[in-house]
Each structure stands twice: as C-alpha cells, then as structure tokens.
Short mmCIF file of C-alpha atoms in Angstrom, two decimals:
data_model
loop_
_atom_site.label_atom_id
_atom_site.label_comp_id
_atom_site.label_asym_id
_atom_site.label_seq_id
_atom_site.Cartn_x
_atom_site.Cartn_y
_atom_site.Cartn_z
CA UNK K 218 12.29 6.20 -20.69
CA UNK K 219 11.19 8.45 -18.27
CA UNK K 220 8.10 6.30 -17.21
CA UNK K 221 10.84 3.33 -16.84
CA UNK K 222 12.86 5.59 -14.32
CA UNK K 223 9.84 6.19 -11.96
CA UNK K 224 8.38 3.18 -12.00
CA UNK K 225 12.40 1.62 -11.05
CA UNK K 226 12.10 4.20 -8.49
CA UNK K 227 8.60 3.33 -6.95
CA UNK K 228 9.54 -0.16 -6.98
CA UNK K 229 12.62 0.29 -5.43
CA UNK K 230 10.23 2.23 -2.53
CA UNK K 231 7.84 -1.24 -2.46
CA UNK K 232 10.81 -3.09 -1.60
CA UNK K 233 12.49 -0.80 1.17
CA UNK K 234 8.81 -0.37 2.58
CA UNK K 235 8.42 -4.60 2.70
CA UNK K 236 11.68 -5.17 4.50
CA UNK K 237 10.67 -2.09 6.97
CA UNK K 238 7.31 -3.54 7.78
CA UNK K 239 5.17 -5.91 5.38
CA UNK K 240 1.92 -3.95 7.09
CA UNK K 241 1.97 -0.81 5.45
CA UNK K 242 -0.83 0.17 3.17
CA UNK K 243 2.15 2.31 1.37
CA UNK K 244 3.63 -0.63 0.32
CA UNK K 245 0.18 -1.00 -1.86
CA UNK K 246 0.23 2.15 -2.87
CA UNK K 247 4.06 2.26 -4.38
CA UNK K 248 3.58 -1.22 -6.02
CA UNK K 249 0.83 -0.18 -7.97
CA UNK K 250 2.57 3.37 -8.97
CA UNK K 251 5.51 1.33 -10.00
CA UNK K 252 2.90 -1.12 -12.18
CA UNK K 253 1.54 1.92 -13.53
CA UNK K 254 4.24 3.62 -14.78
CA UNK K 255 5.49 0.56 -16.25
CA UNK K 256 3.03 0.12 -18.19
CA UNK K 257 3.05 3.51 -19.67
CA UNK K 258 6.34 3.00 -20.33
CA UNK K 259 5.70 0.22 -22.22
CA UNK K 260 2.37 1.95 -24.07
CA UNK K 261 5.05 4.72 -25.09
CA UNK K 262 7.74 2.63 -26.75
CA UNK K 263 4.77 0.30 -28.71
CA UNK K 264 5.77 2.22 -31.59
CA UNK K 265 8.90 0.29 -31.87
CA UNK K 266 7.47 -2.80 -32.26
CA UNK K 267 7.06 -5.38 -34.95
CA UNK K 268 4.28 -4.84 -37.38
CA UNK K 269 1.08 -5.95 -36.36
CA UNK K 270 1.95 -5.58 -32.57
CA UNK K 271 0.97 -2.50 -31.60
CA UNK K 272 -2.34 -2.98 -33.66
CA UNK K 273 -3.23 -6.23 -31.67
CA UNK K 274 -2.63 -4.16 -28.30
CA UNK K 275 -4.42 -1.31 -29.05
CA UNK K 276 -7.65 -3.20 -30.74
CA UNK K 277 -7.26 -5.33 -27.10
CA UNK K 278 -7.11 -2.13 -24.89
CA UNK K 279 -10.33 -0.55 -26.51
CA UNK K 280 -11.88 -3.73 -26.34
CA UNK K 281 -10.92 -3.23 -22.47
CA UNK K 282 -12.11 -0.08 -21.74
CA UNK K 283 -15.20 -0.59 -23.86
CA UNK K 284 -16.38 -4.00 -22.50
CA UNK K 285 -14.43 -4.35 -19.47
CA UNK K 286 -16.99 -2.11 -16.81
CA UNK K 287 -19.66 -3.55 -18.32
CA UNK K 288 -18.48 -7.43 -18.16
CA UNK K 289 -17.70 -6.76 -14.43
CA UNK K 290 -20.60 -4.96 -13.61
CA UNK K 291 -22.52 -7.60 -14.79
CA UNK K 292 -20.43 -10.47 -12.83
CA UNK K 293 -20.89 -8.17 -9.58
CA UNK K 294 -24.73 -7.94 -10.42
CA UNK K 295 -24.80 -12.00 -10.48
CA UNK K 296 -22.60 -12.15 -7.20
CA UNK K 297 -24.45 -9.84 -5.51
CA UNK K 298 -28.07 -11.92 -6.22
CA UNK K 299 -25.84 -15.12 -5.13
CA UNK K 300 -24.87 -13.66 -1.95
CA UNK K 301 -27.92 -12.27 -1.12
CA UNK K 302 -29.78 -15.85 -1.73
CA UNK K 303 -27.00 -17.61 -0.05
CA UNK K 304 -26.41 -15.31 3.05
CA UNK K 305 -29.81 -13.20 3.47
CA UNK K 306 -30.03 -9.57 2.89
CA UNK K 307 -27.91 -7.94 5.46
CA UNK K 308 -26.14 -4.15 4.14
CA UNK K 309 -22.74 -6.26 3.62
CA UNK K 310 -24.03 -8.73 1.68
CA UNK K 311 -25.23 -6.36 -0.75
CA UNK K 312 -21.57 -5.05 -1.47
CA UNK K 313 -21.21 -6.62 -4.70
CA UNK K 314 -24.73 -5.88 -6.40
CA UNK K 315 -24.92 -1.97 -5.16
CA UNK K 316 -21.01 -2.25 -6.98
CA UNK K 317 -22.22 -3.60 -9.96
CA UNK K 318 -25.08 -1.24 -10.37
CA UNK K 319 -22.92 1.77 -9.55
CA UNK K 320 -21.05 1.07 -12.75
CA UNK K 321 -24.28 0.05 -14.54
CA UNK K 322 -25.38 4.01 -13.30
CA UNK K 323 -22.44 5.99 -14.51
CA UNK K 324 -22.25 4.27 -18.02
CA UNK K 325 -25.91 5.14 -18.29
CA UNK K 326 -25.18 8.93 -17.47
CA UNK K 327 -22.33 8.99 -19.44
CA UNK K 328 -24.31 7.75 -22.25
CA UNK K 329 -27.09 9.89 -21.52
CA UNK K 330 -24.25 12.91 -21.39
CA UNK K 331 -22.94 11.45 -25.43
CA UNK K 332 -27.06 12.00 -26.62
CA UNK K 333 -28.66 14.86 -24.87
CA UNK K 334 -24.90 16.58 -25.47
CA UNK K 335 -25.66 18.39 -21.79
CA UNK K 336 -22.99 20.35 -20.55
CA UNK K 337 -23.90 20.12 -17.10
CA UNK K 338 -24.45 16.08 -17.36
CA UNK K 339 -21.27 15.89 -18.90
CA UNK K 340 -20.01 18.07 -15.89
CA UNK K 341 -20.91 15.33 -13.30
CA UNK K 342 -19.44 12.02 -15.29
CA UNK K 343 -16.22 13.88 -15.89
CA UNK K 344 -16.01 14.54 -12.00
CA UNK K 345 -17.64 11.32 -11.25
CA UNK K 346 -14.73 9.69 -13.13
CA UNK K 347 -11.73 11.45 -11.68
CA UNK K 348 -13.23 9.91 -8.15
CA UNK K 349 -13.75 6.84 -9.56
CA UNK K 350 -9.94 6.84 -11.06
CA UNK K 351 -8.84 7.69 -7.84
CA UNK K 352 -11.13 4.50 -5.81
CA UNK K 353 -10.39 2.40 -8.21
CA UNK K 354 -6.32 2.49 -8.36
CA UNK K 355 -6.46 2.50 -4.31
CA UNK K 356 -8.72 -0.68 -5.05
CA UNK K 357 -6.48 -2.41 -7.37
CA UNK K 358 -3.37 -1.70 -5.10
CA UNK K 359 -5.28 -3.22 -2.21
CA UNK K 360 -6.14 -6.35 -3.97
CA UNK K 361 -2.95 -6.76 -5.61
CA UNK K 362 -1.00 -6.58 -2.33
CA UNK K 363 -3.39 -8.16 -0.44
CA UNK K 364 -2.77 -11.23 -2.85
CA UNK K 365 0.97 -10.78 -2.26
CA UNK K 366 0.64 -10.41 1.09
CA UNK K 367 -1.17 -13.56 2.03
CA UNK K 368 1.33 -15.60 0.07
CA UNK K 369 4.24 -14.33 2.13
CA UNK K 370 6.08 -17.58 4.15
CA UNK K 371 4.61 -18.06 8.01
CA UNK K 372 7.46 -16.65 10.31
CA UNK K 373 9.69 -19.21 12.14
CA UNK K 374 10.10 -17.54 15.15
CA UNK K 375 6.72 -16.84 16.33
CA UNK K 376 5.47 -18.24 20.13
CA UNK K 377 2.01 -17.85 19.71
CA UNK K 378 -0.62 -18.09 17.23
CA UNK K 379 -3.68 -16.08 17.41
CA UNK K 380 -7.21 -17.17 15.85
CA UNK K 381 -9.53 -14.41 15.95
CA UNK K 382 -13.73 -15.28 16.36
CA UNK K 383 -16.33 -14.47 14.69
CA UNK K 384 -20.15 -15.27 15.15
CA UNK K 385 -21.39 -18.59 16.51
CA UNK K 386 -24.26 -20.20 14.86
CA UNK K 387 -27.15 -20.40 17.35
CA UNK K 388 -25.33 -18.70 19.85
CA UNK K 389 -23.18 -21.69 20.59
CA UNK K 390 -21.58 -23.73 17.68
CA UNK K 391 -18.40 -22.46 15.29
CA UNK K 392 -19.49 -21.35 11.90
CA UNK K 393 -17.88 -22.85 8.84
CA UNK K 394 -16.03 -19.64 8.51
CA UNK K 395 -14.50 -19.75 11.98
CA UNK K 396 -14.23 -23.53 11.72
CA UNK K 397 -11.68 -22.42 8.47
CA UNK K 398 -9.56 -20.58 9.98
CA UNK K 399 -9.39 -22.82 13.46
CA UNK K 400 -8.56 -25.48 11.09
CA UNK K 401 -5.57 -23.06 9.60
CA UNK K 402 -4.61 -22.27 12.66
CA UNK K 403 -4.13 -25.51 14.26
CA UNK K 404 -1.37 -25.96 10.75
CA UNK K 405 0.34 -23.06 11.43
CA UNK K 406 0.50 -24.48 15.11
CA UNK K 407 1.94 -27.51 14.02
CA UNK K 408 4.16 -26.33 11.71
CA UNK K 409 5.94 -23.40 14.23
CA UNK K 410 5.83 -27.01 16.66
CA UNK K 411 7.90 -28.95 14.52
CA UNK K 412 10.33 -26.12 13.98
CA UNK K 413 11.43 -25.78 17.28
CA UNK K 414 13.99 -26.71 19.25
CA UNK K 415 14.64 -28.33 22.46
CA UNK K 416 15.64 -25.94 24.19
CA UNK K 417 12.67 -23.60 23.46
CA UNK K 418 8.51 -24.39 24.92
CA UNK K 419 5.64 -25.26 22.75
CA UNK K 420 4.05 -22.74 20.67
CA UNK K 421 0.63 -21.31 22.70
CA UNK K 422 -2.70 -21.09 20.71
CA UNK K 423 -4.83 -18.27 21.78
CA UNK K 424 -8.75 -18.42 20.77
CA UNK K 425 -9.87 -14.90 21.00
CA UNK K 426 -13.16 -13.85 20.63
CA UNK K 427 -15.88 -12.31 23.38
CA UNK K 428 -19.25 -13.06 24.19
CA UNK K 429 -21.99 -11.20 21.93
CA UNK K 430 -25.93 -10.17 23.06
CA UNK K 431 -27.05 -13.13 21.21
CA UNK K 432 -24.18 -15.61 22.10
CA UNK K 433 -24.37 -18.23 25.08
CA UNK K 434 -20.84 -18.68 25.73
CA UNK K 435 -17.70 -16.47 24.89
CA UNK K 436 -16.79 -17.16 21.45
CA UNK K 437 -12.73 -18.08 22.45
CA UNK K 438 -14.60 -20.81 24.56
CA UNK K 439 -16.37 -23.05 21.82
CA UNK K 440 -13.63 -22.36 19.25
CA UNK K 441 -11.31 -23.78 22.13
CA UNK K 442 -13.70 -26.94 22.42
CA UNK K 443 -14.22 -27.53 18.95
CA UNK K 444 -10.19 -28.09 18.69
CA UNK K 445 -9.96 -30.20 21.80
CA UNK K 446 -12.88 -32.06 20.17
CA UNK K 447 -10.90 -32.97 17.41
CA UNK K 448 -7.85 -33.91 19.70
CA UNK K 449 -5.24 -30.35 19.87
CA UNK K 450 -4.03 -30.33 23.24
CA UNK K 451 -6.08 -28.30 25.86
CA UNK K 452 -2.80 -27.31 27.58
CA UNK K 453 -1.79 -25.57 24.58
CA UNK K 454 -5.34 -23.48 24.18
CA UNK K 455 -5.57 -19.79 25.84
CA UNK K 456 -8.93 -18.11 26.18
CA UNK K 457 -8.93 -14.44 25.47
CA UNK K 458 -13.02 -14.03 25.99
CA UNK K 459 -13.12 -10.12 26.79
CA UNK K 460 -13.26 -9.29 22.94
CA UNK K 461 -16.03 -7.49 20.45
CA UNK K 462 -14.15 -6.48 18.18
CA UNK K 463 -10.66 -6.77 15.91
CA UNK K 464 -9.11 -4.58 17.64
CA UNK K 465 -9.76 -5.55 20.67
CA UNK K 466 -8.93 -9.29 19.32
CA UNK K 467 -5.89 -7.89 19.03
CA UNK K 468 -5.10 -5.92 21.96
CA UNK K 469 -6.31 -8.09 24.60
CA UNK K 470 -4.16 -10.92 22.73
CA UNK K 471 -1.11 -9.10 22.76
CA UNK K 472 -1.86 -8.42 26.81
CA UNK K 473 -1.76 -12.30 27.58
CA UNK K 474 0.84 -12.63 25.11
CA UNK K 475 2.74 -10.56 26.93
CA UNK K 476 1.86 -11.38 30.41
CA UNK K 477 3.15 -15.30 29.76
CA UNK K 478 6.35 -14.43 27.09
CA UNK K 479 7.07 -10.89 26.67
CA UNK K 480 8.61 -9.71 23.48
CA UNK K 481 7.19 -12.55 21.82
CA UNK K 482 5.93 -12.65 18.52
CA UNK K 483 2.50 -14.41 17.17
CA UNK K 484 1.00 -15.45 13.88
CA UNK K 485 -2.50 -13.81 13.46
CA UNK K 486 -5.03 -16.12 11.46
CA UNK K 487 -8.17 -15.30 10.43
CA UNK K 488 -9.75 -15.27 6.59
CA UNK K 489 -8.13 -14.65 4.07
CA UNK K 490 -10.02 -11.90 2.78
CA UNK K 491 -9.64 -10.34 5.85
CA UNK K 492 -5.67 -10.87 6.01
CA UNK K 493 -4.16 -7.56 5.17
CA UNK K 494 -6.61 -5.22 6.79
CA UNK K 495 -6.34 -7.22 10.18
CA UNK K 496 -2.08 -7.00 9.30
CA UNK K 497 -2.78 -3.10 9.05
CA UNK K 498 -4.80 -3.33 12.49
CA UNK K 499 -2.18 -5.33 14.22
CA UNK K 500 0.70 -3.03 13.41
CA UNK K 501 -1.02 -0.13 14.75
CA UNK K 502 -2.31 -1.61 17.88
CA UNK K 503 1.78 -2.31 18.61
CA UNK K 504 1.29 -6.53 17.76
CA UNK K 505 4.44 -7.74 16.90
CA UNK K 506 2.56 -10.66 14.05
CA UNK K 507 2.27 -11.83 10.76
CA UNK K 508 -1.42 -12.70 9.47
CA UNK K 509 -2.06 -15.22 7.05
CA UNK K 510 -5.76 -16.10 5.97
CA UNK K 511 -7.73 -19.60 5.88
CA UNK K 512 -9.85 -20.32 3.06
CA UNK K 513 -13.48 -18.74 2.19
CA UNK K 514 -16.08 -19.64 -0.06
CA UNK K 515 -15.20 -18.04 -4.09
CA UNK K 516 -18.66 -16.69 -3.81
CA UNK K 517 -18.18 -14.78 -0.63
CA UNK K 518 -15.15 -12.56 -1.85
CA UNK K 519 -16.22 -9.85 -4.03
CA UNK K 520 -18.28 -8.55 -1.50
CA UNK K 521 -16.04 -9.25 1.32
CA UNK K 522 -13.25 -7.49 -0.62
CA UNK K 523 -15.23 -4.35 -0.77
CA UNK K 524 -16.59 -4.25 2.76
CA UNK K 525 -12.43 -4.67 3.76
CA UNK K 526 -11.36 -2.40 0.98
CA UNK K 527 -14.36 0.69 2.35
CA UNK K 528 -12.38 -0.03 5.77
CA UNK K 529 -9.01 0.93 4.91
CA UNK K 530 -10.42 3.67 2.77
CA UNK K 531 -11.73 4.93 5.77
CA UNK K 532 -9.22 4.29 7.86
CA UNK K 533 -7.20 6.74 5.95
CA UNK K 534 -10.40 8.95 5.71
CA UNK K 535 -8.74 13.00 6.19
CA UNK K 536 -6.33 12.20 3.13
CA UNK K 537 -8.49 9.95 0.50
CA UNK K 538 -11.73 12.37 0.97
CA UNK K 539 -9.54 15.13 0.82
CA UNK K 540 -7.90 13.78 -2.38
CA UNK K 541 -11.65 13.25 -3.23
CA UNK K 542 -12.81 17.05 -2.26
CA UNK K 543 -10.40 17.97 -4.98
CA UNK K 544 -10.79 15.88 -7.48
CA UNK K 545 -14.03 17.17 -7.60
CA UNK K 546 -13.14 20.52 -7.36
CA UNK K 547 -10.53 20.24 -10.13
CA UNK K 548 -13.65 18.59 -12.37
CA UNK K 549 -15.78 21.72 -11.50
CA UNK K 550 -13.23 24.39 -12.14
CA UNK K 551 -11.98 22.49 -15.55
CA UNK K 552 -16.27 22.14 -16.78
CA UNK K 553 -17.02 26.08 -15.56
CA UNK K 554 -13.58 27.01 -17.89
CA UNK K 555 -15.12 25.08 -20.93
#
C-alpha cells in the first residue's frame, strides 16, 4: 500500500512538473519513480492473486533478469557492426557495440566472481552494479519521456518554426537526415499556416545552421534552397548562418526571432532522437519553443540514443557523478564490512 502512495505521489509531481514546463529532465525522473514504485506495489500484493498467477510472473521475471542483458547485449553488438558498416567508424557510431560489450564484460566478471568465489572480484561487480542501477534507471526515464515527449500536440500559437542544420554532404548538398527534418518542418509550417487567422501574419521559417571548415556555403543557406527548390515560399525563409553548434542554433534563432516579433514563440524541429535533449537546451538558453522530431533511420537510434542520453548525463555532471562517487563508496564500505 505504501508503494501505491508514493508512486500516486511521484506521479502527481510528473504532472505538476509537465504543466510547469514540458522541458524538464525532472519530469523524467518522477515518471519513472512513480513507474517504479508501482510496480513494487504490484510485486508486493502478487500474493493475492489467483493460483497460478504469481507463478507465471515470477518464472517471467527470472526469465528477465536472466536472459534479458544478454538478449540486448547481443542486439546492441549486431547494431553496433550495422552502424559501423553503414556509417564508417567514427567514436559515435560505435555507441551501440562498446554498449553491448560493456554488458557482455560485467556478466563475464560476474561469472568469473560465481567460480573463482573471489572476494575482491565480487567486490567490483557488486559496485559495478549499483552504478549500473543508477545509469540505467536515468536511461530508462530518458527514453520513456523522450517517447512521451515527442508525441506531445505541435503548439497553436507559435510564429516561427526553427529547423536546426546539420552536416552537408560534400560541403554543399542537405543530407537525408537534414532533408527529414526540412521536410517536417515545412508540415509543421503548414499546419501553424492554416491555423491562423486573418488578422495575424504568416508563420516565419528560420533555417539555422553555420558554415563548417569543410562546408562551401552556410548550412541555413542550402537547407533554404533545397525548400525553395521544391516550391515553399522564399519570403517566408530566414537565414540564421552564424551557427556551430545547438546552442548557438538556438540562441542566435531566438535573436532574429526576437528582433522581427518579440515575445514570440517557435516550434524547434530537428530529429527525433534528438527531440528532448535539444527541448532541455532550448529552455535553458531562455527559447520560448516546443521541439518535435522528424523521422530517422530504425538502425541509427540505439546509438544515437546513447550519444543524447551521455549528454544529459553530463549535463547534470556535479550531481549524477556525485551520486556515482557514492555508490561506489557505499559498495566499498558494504564489501570491506563482509
């Protein structure tokens, strides 16, 4: 009952911190405390039901734990060799693989622990776990709300809508990637266009992206041709070409934005695996948006998952490692005890 109580409570925290601002990482955090303690709650009172029920679960949890790392260590493996054959060998491509052979690692010490019955080895997966516990929650509660998060409605009341670059292929020509979320841009455009009334102007597209070393032109310009190209109207398009980064994507957007129509408020689009991080980003650089994501390749998103996921982590780097630090120390103090 008591599990029921917090996880009410936690929940009812998800919800206050959505209608505050949908681009808190908190709001991650609290739905999946208020997941978790719901399903203890629901682990505790298994005794109470029928026959056969709580056998079934249980059989199915083991089965879980027991097979579960090593399934999905072996679908990162295979991901990871994908990427790397479709995309080249670059450190973020190799996301997935390094993930899946991290798991493959600890299950071999811990199994090396179980035989050789080493105190010490047993020391280091016991702490190694705790960490892991810790990642891997803060991972779950990132996917989960990211996946909430990019479903949300597109806001009605938005003037502008922002498409942030990304690399050009061959210095001059729009990538697939930035193609898709050009493409999902120009129908959120649309769709804030038909919306409107009368009385109030056309909805402004903003292309933002800088020139890079190995780039010809500033990226904002060819994603702004490639939609006149395909007839949106150039009197619509704004060129923010000073960026390198997000953040600056973001920053130098929000000056024009508020240069033309102050106080006005923008939809963000980029991928959508890159949705909720660039949502975080946007609230703190003071960007009064919503972000929604364009499609990417199935292949692409473990790894690209991870790379965002290490980013928030970071992000929030003086309270996760010191979380971390302690875990570690807490798995030290409770191994020199035994």
């Amino acid at each position: 009952m008591i599990a029921f109580v917090v996880a009410t409570v936690f929940l009812l925290l998800f919800g206050v911190g959505v209608l505050r601002d949908r681009r808190r990482f908190g709001n991650a955090v609290y739905l999946g405390l208020a997941v978790t303690f719901l399903g203890i709650g629901l682990l505790a009172g298994i005794e109470d039901a029928p026959p056969g029920v709580a056998e079934t679960v249980m059989v199915l949890l083991l089965l879980v734990v027991a097979l579960g790392p090593l399934v999905l260590a072996g679908l990162l493996c295979a991901n990871g060799v994908k990427m790397v054959r479709k995309e080249g060998r670059r450190p973020a491509n190799l996301l997935s693989l390094l993930a899946g052979l991290g798991i493959l690692g600890v299950m071999g010490l811990a199994a090396s622990a179980v035989v050789t019955r080493s105190v010490v080895l047993a020391l280091i997966v016991g702490t190694t776990l705790l960490v892991l516990g810790y990642v891997s929650f803060l991972f779950a509660c990132f996917v989960g709300y990211a996946f909430l998060y990019g479903r949300m409605r597109v806001r009605r009341d938005a003037d502008f809508v922002v498409v942030l670059g990304s690399g050009l292929i061959g210095g001059s020509r729009v990538s697939p990637l930035l193609a898709s979320r050009l493409d999902r841009g120009r129908q959120v455009y649309e769709l804030l266009a038909a919306r409107r009334g009368p009385d109030r102007p056309a909805p402004v597209l903003v292309t933002s992206g800088g020139q890079g070393p190995d780039e010809r032109l500033p990226e904002s310009h060819a994603m702004a041709d490639y939609l006149v190209e395909r007839g949106f109207p150039a009197d619509a398009v704004v060129r923010e070409d000073r960026s390198r980064t997000t953040e600056e994507n973001l920053l130098f957007s929000r000056e024009l934005m508020e240069r033309d129509r102050p106080g006005s408020a923008c939809v963000v689009v980029t991928n959508n695996f890159h949705a909720f991080r660039a949502a975080l980003m946007a609230r703190r650089a003071g960007v009064d948006g919503q972000v929604v994501g364009s499609p990417t390749a199935a292949y692409f998103w473990p790894s690209a998952t991870i790379r965002e996921f290490v980013a928030v982590f970071l992000q929030y780097k003086v309270v996760n490692l010191g979380i971390c630090l302690t875990l570690i120390a807490l798995g030290v103090v409770a191994g020199l005890a035994r």
